[in-house]
Amino acid sequence: MNALPLRADVPEPRHVVAEALTPEAFAPFGDVIAARDDVRRFAINGGNTMRYHDLAKIDPGPDGHAIVSIFRGEPRTLPFPVEMMERHPLGSQAFVPMSGRPYLVVVAPAGDPPAAEDLRVFLARGDQGINYARGVWHHPLLALDAVCDFVVIDRAGNGHNCDEITLDEVVLIEPPR
């Protein structure tokens, strides 16, 4: 059997491993939505419920309104090639997992289209949601292991609110070590 010739014009993908999702590490890209000891919280409903208050800055942008949807994500297999990114220039977009399973979050700073070296990859626990700030570049939903449902809070309204780009270089997300 003949081997395929190597193509010199196709660079080796950049390999990355997801880092733990923490509020501090994710701050440049938005909010981590989770019941944590470091957020404002107080008892409600006669002391039967603890309210973890104001966890994300939902931004529907001018002339928009917040909507709630459910996204059902098919599982992805690692290693996974990241070849594209998207952003929502008119409003934020929050994802809150309903299936209790970990998932991946791939982000890059708002602004010009990102290069491969601008990407950060986070491994979110099944009890952590995220809120992408307006204009932050991110990869679409990356469920792992099984089909997962997410409550999604984002913007509806006038104007084009989804830009997509193809990366100049593939980024390959490796399984955790």
PDB file of C-alpha atoms in Angstrom:
ATOM      1  CA  MET A   1       0.000   0.000   0.000  1.00  0.00           C
ATOM      2  CA  ASN A   2       1.342   3.439  -0.908  1.00  0.00           C
ATOM      3  CA  ALA A   3       1.479   6.121   1.755  1.00  0.00           C
ATOM      4  CA  LEU A   4       0.025   9.509   0.923  1.00  0.00           C
ATOM      5  CA  PRO A   5       2.681  12.170   0.353  1.00  0.00           C
ATOM      6  CA  LEU A   6       3.102  14.699   3.137  1.00  0.00           C
ATOM      7  CA  ARG A   7       1.897  18.173   2.243  1.00  0.00           C
ATOM      8  CA  ALA A   8       4.420  20.819   3.175  1.00  0.00           C
ATOM      9  CA  ASP A   9       1.793  23.568   2.929  1.00  0.00           C
ATOM     10  CA  VAL A  10      -0.393  22.151   5.757  1.00  0.00           C
ATOM     11  CA  PRO A  11       1.098  23.050   9.144  1.00  0.00           C
ATOM     12  CA  GLU A  12       0.938  20.701  12.107  1.00  0.00           C
ATOM     13  CA  PRO A  13      -2.015  21.717  14.311  1.00  0.00           C
ATOM     14  CA  ARG A  14      -1.352  23.577  17.555  1.00  0.00           C
ATOM     15  CA  HIS A  15      -2.020  21.159  20.449  1.00  0.00           C
ATOM     16  CA  VAL A  16      -3.738  22.369  23.630  1.00  0.00           C
ATOM     17  CA  VAL A  17      -5.111  20.794  26.801  1.00  0.00           C
ATOM     18  CA  ALA A  18      -8.062  22.381  28.592  1.00  0.00           C
ATOM     19  CA  GLU A  19      -7.384  24.260  31.820  1.00  0.00           C
ATOM     20  CA  ALA A  20      -9.760  24.292  34.789  1.00  0.00           C
ATOM     21  CA  LEU A  21     -12.538  26.852  34.511  1.00  0.00           C
ATOM     22  CA  THR A  22     -12.172  29.425  37.296  1.00  0.00           C
ATOM     23  CA  PRO A  23     -13.808  32.847  37.633  1.00  0.00           C
ATOM     24  CA  GLU A  24     -10.381  34.522  37.635  1.00  0.00           C
ATOM     25  CA  ALA A  25      -9.086  32.775  34.503  1.00  0.00           C
ATOM     26  CA  PHE A  26     -12.353  33.309  32.609  1.00  0.00           C
ATOM     27  CA  ALA A  27     -12.856  36.972  33.653  1.00  0.00           C
ATOM     28  CA  PRO A  28     -11.458  38.461  30.392  1.00  0.00           C
ATOM     29  CA  PHE A  29     -14.156  36.563  28.470  1.00  0.00           C
ATOM     30  CA  GLY A  30     -17.229  36.840  30.715  1.00  0.00           C
ATOM     31  CA  ASP A  31     -18.680  35.251  33.833  1.00  0.00           C
ATOM     32  CA  VAL A  32     -18.630  31.804  35.453  1.00  0.00           C
ATOM     33  CA  ILE A  33     -22.122  30.900  36.648  1.00  0.00           C
ATOM     34  CA  ALA A  34     -21.877  28.664  39.719  1.00  0.00           C
ATOM     35  CA  ALA A  35     -22.915  28.521  43.361  1.00  0.00           C
ATOM     36  CA  ARG A  36     -19.689  29.654  45.043  1.00  0.00           C
ATOM     37  CA  ASP A  37     -18.714  30.911  48.474  1.00  0.00           C
ATOM     38  CA  ASP A  38     -17.157  34.098  47.033  1.00  0.00           C
ATOM     39  CA  VAL A  39     -20.403  35.533  45.579  1.00  0.00           C
ATOM     40  CA  ARG A  40     -23.221  37.464  47.217  1.00  0.00           C
ATOM     41  CA  ARG A  41     -25.718  34.995  48.622  1.00  0.00           C
ATOM     42  CA  PHE A  42     -28.617  35.077  51.040  1.00  0.00           C
ATOM     43  CA  ALA A  43     -31.478  32.919  52.282  1.00  0.00           C
ATOM     44  CA  ILE A  44     -34.937  33.335  50.728  1.00  0.00           C
ATOM     45  CA  ASN A  45     -38.264  31.471  50.833  1.00  0.00           C
ATOM     46  CA  GLY A  46     -38.443  31.359  54.606  1.00  0.00           C
ATOM     47  CA  GLY A  47     -34.835  30.190  54.860  1.00  0.00           C
ATOM     48  CA  ASN A  48     -35.434  27.108  52.697  1.00  0.00           C
ATOM     49  CA  THR A  49     -33.455  28.342  49.665  1.00  0.00           C
ATOM     50  CA  MET A  50     -30.035  29.951  49.271  1.00  0.00           C
ATOM     51  CA  ARG A  51     -29.967  32.548  46.481  1.00  0.00           C
ATOM     52  CA  TYR A  52     -26.582  32.988  44.756  1.00  0.00           C
ATOM     53  CA  HIS A  53     -27.235  36.462  43.453  1.00  0.00           C
ATOM     54  CA  ASP A  54     -26.302  38.316  40.246  1.00  0.00           C
ATOM     55  CA  LEU A  55     -23.891  35.722  38.802  1.00  0.00           C
ATOM     56  CA  ALA A  56     -23.768  37.006  35.215  1.00  0.00           C
ATOM     57  CA  LYS A  57     -24.178  40.337  33.458  1.00  0.00           C
ATOM     58  CA  ILE A  58     -26.771  39.452  30.810  1.00  0.00           C
ATOM     59  CA  ASP A  59     -26.349  42.036  28.049  1.00  0.00           C
ATOM     60  CA  PRO A  60     -29.066  42.060  25.368  1.00  0.00           C
ATOM     61  CA  GLY A  61     -27.508  45.135  23.771  1.00  0.00           C
ATOM     62  CA  PRO A  62     -29.370  48.086  22.307  1.00  0.00           C
ATOM     63  CA  ASP A  63     -32.770  47.244  20.824  1.00  0.00           C
ATOM     64  CA  GLY A  64     -32.531  43.628  22.008  1.00  0.00           C
ATOM     65  CA  HIS A  65     -34.277  41.557  24.607  1.00  0.00           C
ATOM     66  CA  ALA A  66     -33.135  38.516  26.589  1.00  0.00           C
ATOM     67  CA  ILE A  67     -34.473  35.119  25.518  1.00  0.00           C
ATOM     68  CA  VAL A  68     -34.172  31.668  27.104  1.00  0.00           C
ATOM     69  CA  SER A  69     -33.639  28.570  24.930  1.00  0.00           C
ATOM     70  CA  ILE A  70     -32.439  24.998  25.363  1.00  0.00           C
ATOM     71  CA  PHE A  71     -29.531  23.813  23.210  1.00  0.00           C
ATOM     72  CA  ARG A  72     -28.981  20.047  22.935  1.00  0.00           C
ATOM     73  CA  GLY A  73     -25.337  19.324  22.147  1.00  0.00           C
ATOM     74  CA  GLU A  74     -24.081  16.109  20.581  1.00  0.00           C
ATOM     75  CA  PRO A  75     -20.896  14.841  22.253  1.00  0.00           C
ATOM     76  CA  ARG A  76     -17.521  15.647  20.723  1.00  0.00           C
ATOM     77  CA  THR A  77     -14.561  13.264  20.814  1.00  0.00           C
ATOM     78  CA  LEU A  78     -11.048  14.258  21.883  1.00  0.00           C
ATOM     79  CA  PRO A  79      -8.741  15.044  20.303  1.00  0.00           C
ATOM     80  CA  PHE A  80     -11.023  17.661  18.700  1.00  0.00           C
ATOM     81  CA  PRO A  81      -9.918  20.078  15.946  1.00  0.00           C
ATOM     82  CA  VAL A  82     -10.964  23.702  16.443  1.00  0.00           C
ATOM     83  CA  GLU A  83     -11.178  25.223  12.976  1.00  0.00           C
ATOM     84  CA  MET A  84     -13.666  28.070  13.434  1.00  0.00           C
ATOM     85  CA  MET A  85     -14.835  30.610  15.991  1.00  0.00           C
ATOM     86  CA  GLU A  86     -17.881  32.836  16.320  1.00  0.00           C
ATOM     87  CA  ARG A  87     -18.897  35.934  18.249  1.00  0.00           C
ATOM     88  CA  HIS A  88     -22.080  37.803  19.069  1.00  0.00           C
ATOM     89  CA  PRO A  89     -21.335  41.521  18.659  1.00  0.00           C
ATOM     90  CA  LEU A  90     -24.730  42.761  19.886  1.00  0.00           C
ATOM     91  CA  GLY A  91     -25.161  40.885  23.177  1.00  0.00           C
ATOM     92  CA  SER A  92     -23.895  38.343  25.680  1.00  0.00           C
ATOM     93  CA  GLN A  93     -24.655  34.608  25.586  1.00  0.00           C
ATOM     94  CA  ALA A  94     -24.942  32.416  28.701  1.00  0.00           C
ATOM     95  CA  PHE A  95     -24.840  28.593  28.843  1.00  0.00           C
ATOM     96  CA  VAL A  96     -26.046  26.732  31.948  1.00  0.00           C
ATOM     97  CA  PRO A  97     -25.667  22.930  31.806  1.00  0.00           C
ATOM     98  CA  MET A  98     -28.703  20.839  32.685  1.00  0.00           C
ATOM     99  CA  SER A  99     -27.114  17.396  32.291  1.00  0.00           C
ATOM    100  CA  GLY A 100     -24.483  17.657  35.040  1.00  0.00           C
ATOM    101  CA  ARG A 101     -21.669  16.669  32.668  1.00  0.00           C
ATOM    102  CA  PRO A 102     -18.377  18.425  31.946  1.00  0.00           C
ATOM    103  CA  TYR A 103     -17.975  20.330  28.686  1.00  0.00           C
ATOM    104  CA  LEU A 104     -15.324  22.385  26.894  1.00  0.00           C
ATOM    105  CA  VAL A 105     -15.229  26.162  26.478  1.00  0.00           C
ATOM    106  CA  VAL A 106     -12.956  27.659  23.796  1.00  0.00           C
ATOM    107  CA  VAL A 107     -12.566  31.448  23.847  1.00  0.00           C
ATOM    108  CA  ALA A 108     -10.475  34.320  22.535  1.00  0.00           C
ATOM    109  CA  PRO A 109     -10.595  38.028  23.386  1.00  0.00           C
ATOM    110  CA  ALA A 110     -13.156  40.321  21.804  1.00  0.00           C
ATOM    111  CA  GLY A 111     -11.852  42.451  18.957  1.00  0.00           C
ATOM    112  CA  ASP A 112     -10.079  41.400  15.786  1.00  0.00           C
ATOM    113  CA  PRO A 113     -10.513  37.802  14.602  1.00  0.00           C
ATOM    114  CA  PRO A 114      -8.267  35.574  16.736  1.00  0.00           C
ATOM    115  CA  ALA A 115      -5.197  33.636  15.713  1.00  0.00           C
ATOM    116  CA  ALA A 116      -4.633  30.107  17.026  1.00  0.00           C
ATOM    117  CA  GLU A 117      -2.304  31.362  19.776  1.00  0.00           C
ATOM    118  CA  ASP A 118      -5.087  33.649  21.110  1.00  0.00           C
ATOM    119  CA  LEU A 119      -7.357  30.731  22.042  1.00  0.00           C
ATOM    120  CA  ARG A 120      -7.888  29.555  25.626  1.00  0.00           C
ATOM    121  CA  VAL A 121      -9.543  26.225  26.349  1.00  0.00           C
ATOM    122  CA  PHE A 122     -11.356  25.537  29.624  1.00  0.00           C
ATOM    123  CA  LEU A 123     -12.839  22.356  31.042  1.00  0.00           C
ATOM    124  CA  ALA A 124     -16.103  23.321  32.744  1.00  0.00           C
ATOM    125  CA  ARG A 125     -17.612  21.084  35.400  1.00  0.00           C
ATOM    126  CA  GLY A 126     -21.234  20.032  35.051  1.00  0.00           C
ATOM    127  CA  ASP A 127     -22.209  22.503  37.793  1.00  0.00           C
ATOM    128  CA  GLN A 128     -20.584  25.539  36.132  1.00  0.00           C
ATOM    129  CA  GLY A 129     -22.251  27.703  33.535  1.00  0.00           C
ATOM    130  CA  ILE A 130     -20.577  30.465  31.530  1.00  0.00           C
ATOM    131  CA  ASN A 131     -21.637  33.818  30.132  1.00  0.00           C
ATOM    132  CA  TYR A 132     -19.712  35.042  27.091  1.00  0.00           C
ATOM    133  CA  ALA A 133     -19.398  38.824  27.189  1.00  0.00           C
ATOM    134  CA  ARG A 134     -20.551  40.740  24.128  1.00  0.00           C
ATOM    135  CA  GLY A 135     -18.112  40.300  21.220  1.00  0.00           C
ATOM    136  CA  VAL A 136     -15.975  37.543  22.811  1.00  0.00           C
ATOM    137  CA  TRP A 137     -14.870  34.967  20.238  1.00  0.00           C
ATOM    138  CA  HIS A 138     -15.870  31.411  21.155  1.00  0.00           C
ATOM    139  CA  HIS A 139     -16.381  27.991  19.641  1.00  0.00           C
ATOM    140  CA  PRO A 140     -19.940  26.664  19.473  1.00  0.00           C
ATOM    141  CA  LEU A 141     -21.112  24.224  22.137  1.00  0.00           C
ATOM    142  CA  LEU A 142     -18.661  21.388  22.932  1.00  0.00           C
ATOM    143  CA  ALA A 143     -20.433  18.687  24.942  1.00  0.00           C
ATOM    144  CA  LEU A 144     -18.322  15.701  26.005  1.00  0.00           C
ATOM    145  CA  ASP A 145     -19.143  12.022  26.600  1.00  0.00           C
ATOM    146  CA  ALA A 146     -22.927  12.202  26.035  1.00  0.00           C
ATOM    147  CA  VAL A 147     -25.733  14.333  24.628  1.00  0.00           C
ATOM    148  CA  CYS A 148     -26.086  17.367  26.940  1.00  0.00           C
ATOM    149  CA  ASP A 149     -28.771  20.006  27.330  1.00  0.00           C
ATOM    150  CA  PHE A 150     -27.997  23.629  28.202  1.00  0.00           C
ATOM    151  CA  VAL A 151     -30.239  26.529  29.127  1.00  0.00           C
ATOM    152  CA  VAL A 152     -29.057  29.376  26.899  1.00  0.00           C
ATOM    153  CA  ILE A 153     -29.799  33.011  27.683  1.00  0.00           C
ATOM    154  CA  ASP A 154     -28.991  35.332  24.822  1.00  0.00           C
ATOM    155  CA  ARG A 155     -30.275  38.149  22.659  1.00  0.00           C
ATOM    156  CA  ALA A 156     -33.103  38.433  20.183  1.00  0.00           C
ATOM    157  CA  GLY A 157     -33.746  41.601  18.228  1.00  0.00           C
ATOM    158  CA  ASN A 158     -32.792  43.571  15.160  1.00  0.00           C
ATOM    159  CA  GLY A 159     -29.330  43.409  13.650  1.00  0.00           C
ATOM    160  CA  HIS A 160     -26.804  40.754  12.663  1.00  0.00           C
ATOM    161  CA  ASN A 161     -25.586  39.080  15.860  1.00  0.00           C
ATOM    162  CA  CYS A 162     -23.357  36.198  14.758  1.00  0.00           C
ATOM    163  CA  ASP A 163     -19.991  36.523  13.032  1.00  0.00           C
ATOM    164  CA  GLU A 164     -18.095  33.348  12.093  1.00  0.00           C
ATOM    165  CA  ILE A 165     -14.483  32.979  10.990  1.00  0.00           C
ATOM    166  CA  THR A 166     -12.249  30.113   9.931  1.00  0.00           C
ATOM    167  CA  LEU A 167      -8.946  29.970  11.817  1.00  0.00           C
ATOM    168  CA  ASP A 168      -5.734  30.221   9.812  1.00  0.00           C
ATOM    169  CA  GLU A 169      -4.325  27.340  11.860  1.00  0.00           C
ATOM    170  CA  VAL A 170      -6.111  24.315  13.348  1.00  0.00           C
ATOM    171  CA  VAL A 171      -5.979  23.951  17.137  1.00  0.00           C
ATOM    172  CA  LEU A 172      -6.235  20.361  18.349  1.00  0.00           C
ATOM    173  CA  ILE A 173      -7.717  19.932  21.842  1.00  0.00           C
ATOM    174  CA  GLU A 174      -6.055  16.939  23.477  1.00  0.00           C
ATOM    175  CA  PRO A 175      -7.604  14.778  26.213  1.00  0.00           C
ATOM    176  CA  PRO A 176      -6.613  15.736  29.777  1.00  0.00           C
ATOM    177  CA  ARG A 177      -3.509  13.960  31.032  1.00  0.00           C
TER     178      ARG A 177
END
